[in-house]
């Protein structure tokens, strides 16, 4: 009995940890299957074939490997955007420091400071942007 409860609990936990993308895949599959049932009742073979092709495509795109590949690609793009924003910020901070050290006039220093502030805001946006 304890084994049964443990197995049931582990199954519930694995279902509870389904990803949003997995949930979207399941919802899309169910929608296609409902449409296929309607097409079958209408004896609409053309629509049934089209829906079957869409279901096959969904099944191919919703494998754990495909989902993982998309997720890792999105994470890489997110990290690349953050790295690029950090590099830009460092470059503008360097230019600002050189201008201040050189004794450049206040108008030029203020312009470099605005660039630094914009680069910081861009970095903050890149970090806050959801991974997609």
PDB file of C-alpha atoms in Angstrom:
ATOM      1  CA  UNK A   1       0.000   0.000   0.000  1.00  0.00           C
ATOM      2  CA  UNK A   2       2.842   2.402   0.869  1.00  0.00           C
ATOM      3  CA  UNK A   3       4.435   1.674  -2.511  1.00  0.00           C
ATOM      4  CA  UNK A   4       1.161   2.495  -4.270  1.00  0.00           C
ATOM      5  CA  UNK A   5       0.882   5.811  -2.415  1.00  0.00           C
ATOM      6  CA  UNK A   6       4.503   6.661  -3.209  1.00  0.00           C
ATOM      7  CA  UNK A   7       4.030   5.909  -6.904  1.00  0.00           C
ATOM      8  CA  UNK A   8       0.794   7.891  -7.023  1.00  0.00           C
ATOM      9  CA  UNK A   9       2.428  10.834  -5.254  1.00  0.00           C
ATOM     10  CA  UNK A  10       5.429  10.830  -7.587  1.00  0.00           C
ATOM     11  CA  UNK A  11       3.120  10.796 -10.608  1.00  0.00           C
ATOM     12  CA  UNK A  12       1.210  13.771  -9.234  1.00  0.00           C
ATOM     13  CA  UNK A  13       4.418  15.683  -8.618  1.00  0.00           C
ATOM     14  CA  UNK A  14       5.703  15.010 -12.124  1.00  0.00           C
ATOM     15  CA  UNK A  15       2.425  16.257 -13.573  1.00  0.00           C
ATOM     16  CA  UNK A  16       2.542  19.333 -11.338  1.00  0.00           C
ATOM     17  CA  UNK A  17       5.992  20.253 -12.723  1.00  0.00           C
ATOM     18  CA  UNK A  18       4.891  20.289 -16.355  1.00  0.00           C
ATOM     19  CA  UNK A  19       6.289  23.260 -18.206  1.00  0.00           C
ATOM     20  CA  UNK A  20       4.103  25.974 -19.698  1.00  0.00           C
ATOM     21  CA  UNK A  21       5.287  24.868 -23.131  1.00  0.00           C
ATOM     22  CA  UNK A  22       4.255  21.272 -22.422  1.00  0.00           C
ATOM     23  CA  UNK A  23       0.868  22.524 -21.275  1.00  0.00           C
ATOM     24  CA  UNK A  24       0.511  24.563 -24.475  1.00  0.00           C
ATOM     25  CA  UNK A  25       1.418  21.497 -26.546  1.00  0.00           C
ATOM     26  CA  UNK A  26      -1.160  19.393 -24.727  1.00  0.00           C
ATOM     27  CA  UNK A  27      -3.840  22.049 -25.191  1.00  0.00           C
ATOM     28  CA  UNK A  28      -3.034  22.327 -28.903  1.00  0.00           C
ATOM     29  CA  UNK A  29      -3.171  18.535 -29.295  1.00  0.00           C
ATOM     30  CA  UNK A  30      -6.550  18.409 -27.577  1.00  0.00           C
ATOM     31  CA  UNK A  31      -7.871  21.192 -29.788  1.00  0.00           C
ATOM     32  CA  UNK A  32      -6.716  19.386 -32.922  1.00  0.00           C
ATOM     33  CA  UNK A  33      -8.210  16.110 -31.712  1.00  0.00           C
ATOM     34  CA  UNK A  34     -11.585  17.812 -31.054  1.00  0.00           C
ATOM     35  CA  UNK A  35     -11.515  19.321 -34.532  1.00  0.00           C
ATOM     36  CA  UNK A  36     -10.613  15.915 -35.962  1.00  0.00           C
ATOM     37  CA  UNK A  37     -13.615  14.337 -34.232  1.00  0.00           C
ATOM     38  CA  UNK A  38     -15.882  16.980 -35.760  1.00  0.00           C
ATOM     39  CA  UNK A  39     -14.333  16.457 -39.213  1.00  0.00           C
ATOM     40  CA  UNK A  40     -14.761  12.700 -38.807  1.00  0.00           C
ATOM     41  CA  UNK A  41     -18.442  13.135 -37.950  1.00  0.00           C
ATOM     42  CA  UNK A  42     -18.881  15.321 -41.036  1.00  0.00           C
ATOM     43  CA  UNK A  43     -16.944  12.777 -43.112  1.00  0.00           C
ATOM     44  CA  UNK A  44     -14.668  15.624 -44.249  1.00  0.00           C
ATOM     45  CA  UNK A  45     -11.546  13.699 -45.289  1.00  0.00           C
ATOM     46  CA  UNK A  46      -9.720  16.763 -46.642  1.00  0.00           C
ATOM     47  CA  UNK A  47     -10.014  18.598 -43.332  1.00  0.00           C
ATOM     48  CA  UNK A  48      -9.220  15.386 -41.444  1.00  0.00           C
ATOM     49  CA  UNK A  49      -6.023  14.951 -43.472  1.00  0.00           C
ATOM     50  CA  UNK A  50      -5.058  18.579 -42.852  1.00  0.00           C
ATOM     51  CA  UNK A  51      -5.704  18.255 -39.136  1.00  0.00           C
ATOM     52  CA  UNK A  52      -3.759  14.988 -38.981  1.00  0.00           C
ATOM     53  CA  UNK A  53      -0.793  16.708 -40.629  1.00  0.00           C
ATOM     54  CA  UNK A  54      -1.036  19.526 -38.071  1.00  0.00           C
ATOM     55  CA  UNK A  55      -1.212  16.980 -35.251  1.00  0.00           C
ATOM     56  CA  UNK A  56       1.837  15.152 -36.611  1.00  0.00           C
ATOM     57  CA  UNK A  57       3.735  18.449 -36.790  1.00  0.00           C
ATOM     58  CA  UNK A  58       2.690  19.329 -33.230  1.00  0.00           C
ATOM     59  CA  UNK A  59       3.790  15.925 -31.973  1.00  0.00           C
ATOM     60  CA  UNK A  60       7.170  16.349 -33.672  1.00  0.00           C
ATOM     61  CA  UNK A  61       7.659  19.862 -32.261  1.00  0.00           C
ATOM     62  CA  UNK A  62       6.527  18.915 -28.771  1.00  0.00           C
ATOM     63  CA  UNK A  63       9.011  16.169 -27.994  1.00  0.00           C
ATOM     64  CA  UNK A  64      11.035  16.745 -24.824  1.00  0.00           C
ATOM     65  CA  UNK A  65      14.160  17.107 -26.973  1.00  0.00           C
ATOM     66  CA  UNK A  66      12.578  19.754 -29.216  1.00  0.00           C
ATOM     67  CA  UNK A  67      11.260  21.683 -26.227  1.00  0.00           C
ATOM     68  CA  UNK A  68      14.677  21.529 -24.544  1.00  0.00           C
ATOM     69  CA  UNK A  69      16.386  22.721 -27.720  1.00  0.00           C
ATOM     70  CA  UNK A  70      14.025  25.701 -28.021  1.00  0.00           C
ATOM     71  CA  UNK A  71      14.477  26.529 -24.346  1.00  0.00           C
ATOM     72  CA  UNK A  72      18.262  26.378 -24.537  1.00  0.00           C
ATOM     73  CA  UNK A  73      18.210  28.524 -27.686  1.00  0.00           C
ATOM     74  CA  UNK A  74      16.028  31.106 -25.959  1.00  0.00           C
ATOM     75  CA  UNK A  75      18.310  31.111 -22.932  1.00  0.00           C
ATOM     76  CA  UNK A  76      21.360  31.584 -25.173  1.00  0.00           C
ATOM     77  CA  UNK A  77      19.723  34.539 -26.982  1.00  0.00           C
ATOM     78  CA  UNK A  78      18.772  36.053 -23.610  1.00  0.00           C
ATOM     79  CA  UNK A  79      22.314  35.667 -22.242  1.00  0.00           C
ATOM     80  CA  UNK A  80      23.819  37.032 -25.475  1.00  0.00           C
ATOM     81  CA  UNK A  81      21.620  40.136 -25.240  1.00  0.00           C
ATOM     82  CA  UNK A  82      22.716  40.679 -21.634  1.00  0.00           C
ATOM     83  CA  UNK A  83      26.387  40.224 -22.559  1.00  0.00           C
ATOM     84  CA  UNK A  84      26.065  42.685 -25.429  1.00  0.00           C
ATOM     85  CA  UNK A  85      24.384  45.255 -23.165  1.00  0.00           C
ATOM     86  CA  UNK A  86      27.127  44.796 -20.547  1.00  0.00           C
ATOM     87  CA  UNK A  87      29.838  45.286 -23.188  1.00  0.00           C
ATOM     88  CA  UNK A  88      28.188  48.466 -24.418  1.00  0.00           C
ATOM     89  CA  UNK A  89      27.898  49.774 -20.856  1.00  0.00           C
ATOM     90  CA  UNK A  90      31.576  49.018 -20.179  1.00  0.00           C
ATOM     91  CA  UNK A  91      32.607  50.787 -23.378  1.00  0.00           C
ATOM     92  CA  UNK A  92      30.617  53.947 -22.557  1.00  0.00           C
ATOM     93  CA  UNK A  93      31.849  53.908 -18.952  1.00  0.00           C
ATOM     94  CA  UNK A  94      35.403  53.727 -20.290  1.00  0.00           C
ATOM     95  CA  UNK A  95      34.803  56.667 -22.605  1.00  0.00           C
ATOM     96  CA  UNK A  96      33.272  58.657 -19.745  1.00  0.00           C
ATOM     97  CA  UNK A  97      36.250  57.894 -17.482  1.00  0.00           C
ATOM     98  CA  UNK A  98      38.700  58.949 -20.227  1.00  0.00           C
ATOM     99  CA  UNK A  99      36.784  62.191 -20.805  1.00  0.00           C
ATOM    100  CA  UNK A 100      36.765  62.965 -17.078  1.00  0.00           C
ATOM    101  CA  UNK A 101      40.470  62.129 -16.709  1.00  0.00           C
ATOM    102  CA  UNK A 102      41.367  64.214 -19.733  1.00  0.00           C
ATOM    103  CA  UNK A 103      39.490  67.201 -18.323  1.00  0.00           C
ATOM    104  CA  UNK A 104      37.008  67.449 -21.160  1.00  0.00           C
ATOM    105  CA  UNK A 105      34.414  70.213 -20.879  1.00  0.00           C
ATOM    106  CA  UNK A 106      31.235  69.575 -18.911  1.00  0.00           C
ATOM    107  CA  UNK A 107      28.971  69.403 -21.988  1.00  0.00           C
ATOM    108  CA  UNK A 108      30.938  66.477 -23.403  1.00  0.00           C
ATOM    109  CA  UNK A 109      31.080  64.764 -20.016  1.00  0.00           C
ATOM    110  CA  UNK A 110      27.312  65.188 -19.670  1.00  0.00           C
ATOM    111  CA  UNK A 111      26.854  63.623 -23.114  1.00  0.00           C
ATOM    112  CA  UNK A 112      28.968  60.609 -22.122  1.00  0.00           C
ATOM    113  CA  UNK A 113      27.030  60.346 -18.867  1.00  0.00           C
ATOM    114  CA  UNK A 114      23.738  60.236 -20.814  1.00  0.00           C
ATOM    115  CA  UNK A 115      25.148  57.413 -22.947  1.00  0.00           C
ATOM    116  CA  UNK A 116      26.193  55.531 -19.815  1.00  0.00           C
ATOM    117  CA  UNK A 117      22.729  56.034 -18.300  1.00  0.00           C
ATOM    118  CA  UNK A 118      21.056  54.759 -21.482  1.00  0.00           C
ATOM    119  CA  UNK A 119      23.375  51.744 -21.556  1.00  0.00           C
ATOM    120  CA  UNK A 120      22.517  50.960 -17.915  1.00  0.00           C
ATOM    121  CA  UNK A 121      18.812  51.178 -18.733  1.00  0.00           C
ATOM    122  CA  UNK A 122      19.331  48.897 -21.746  1.00  0.00           C
ATOM    123  CA  UNK A 123      21.138  46.389 -19.521  1.00  0.00           C
ATOM    124  CA  UNK A 124      18.345  46.514 -16.956  1.00  0.00           C
ATOM    125  CA  UNK A 125      15.776  45.898 -19.701  1.00  0.00           C
ATOM    126  CA  UNK A 126      17.806  43.011 -21.127  1.00  0.00           C
ATOM    127  CA  UNK A 127      18.029  41.376 -17.704  1.00  0.00           C
ATOM    128  CA  UNK A 128      14.338  41.931 -16.957  1.00  0.00           C
ATOM    129  CA  UNK A 129      13.154  40.715 -20.364  1.00  0.00           C
ATOM    130  CA  UNK A 130      11.526  37.273 -20.061  1.00  0.00           C
ATOM    131  CA  UNK A 131      13.279  34.369 -21.708  1.00  0.00           C
ATOM    132  CA  UNK A 132      11.352  33.482 -24.868  1.00  0.00           C
TER     133      UNK A 132
END
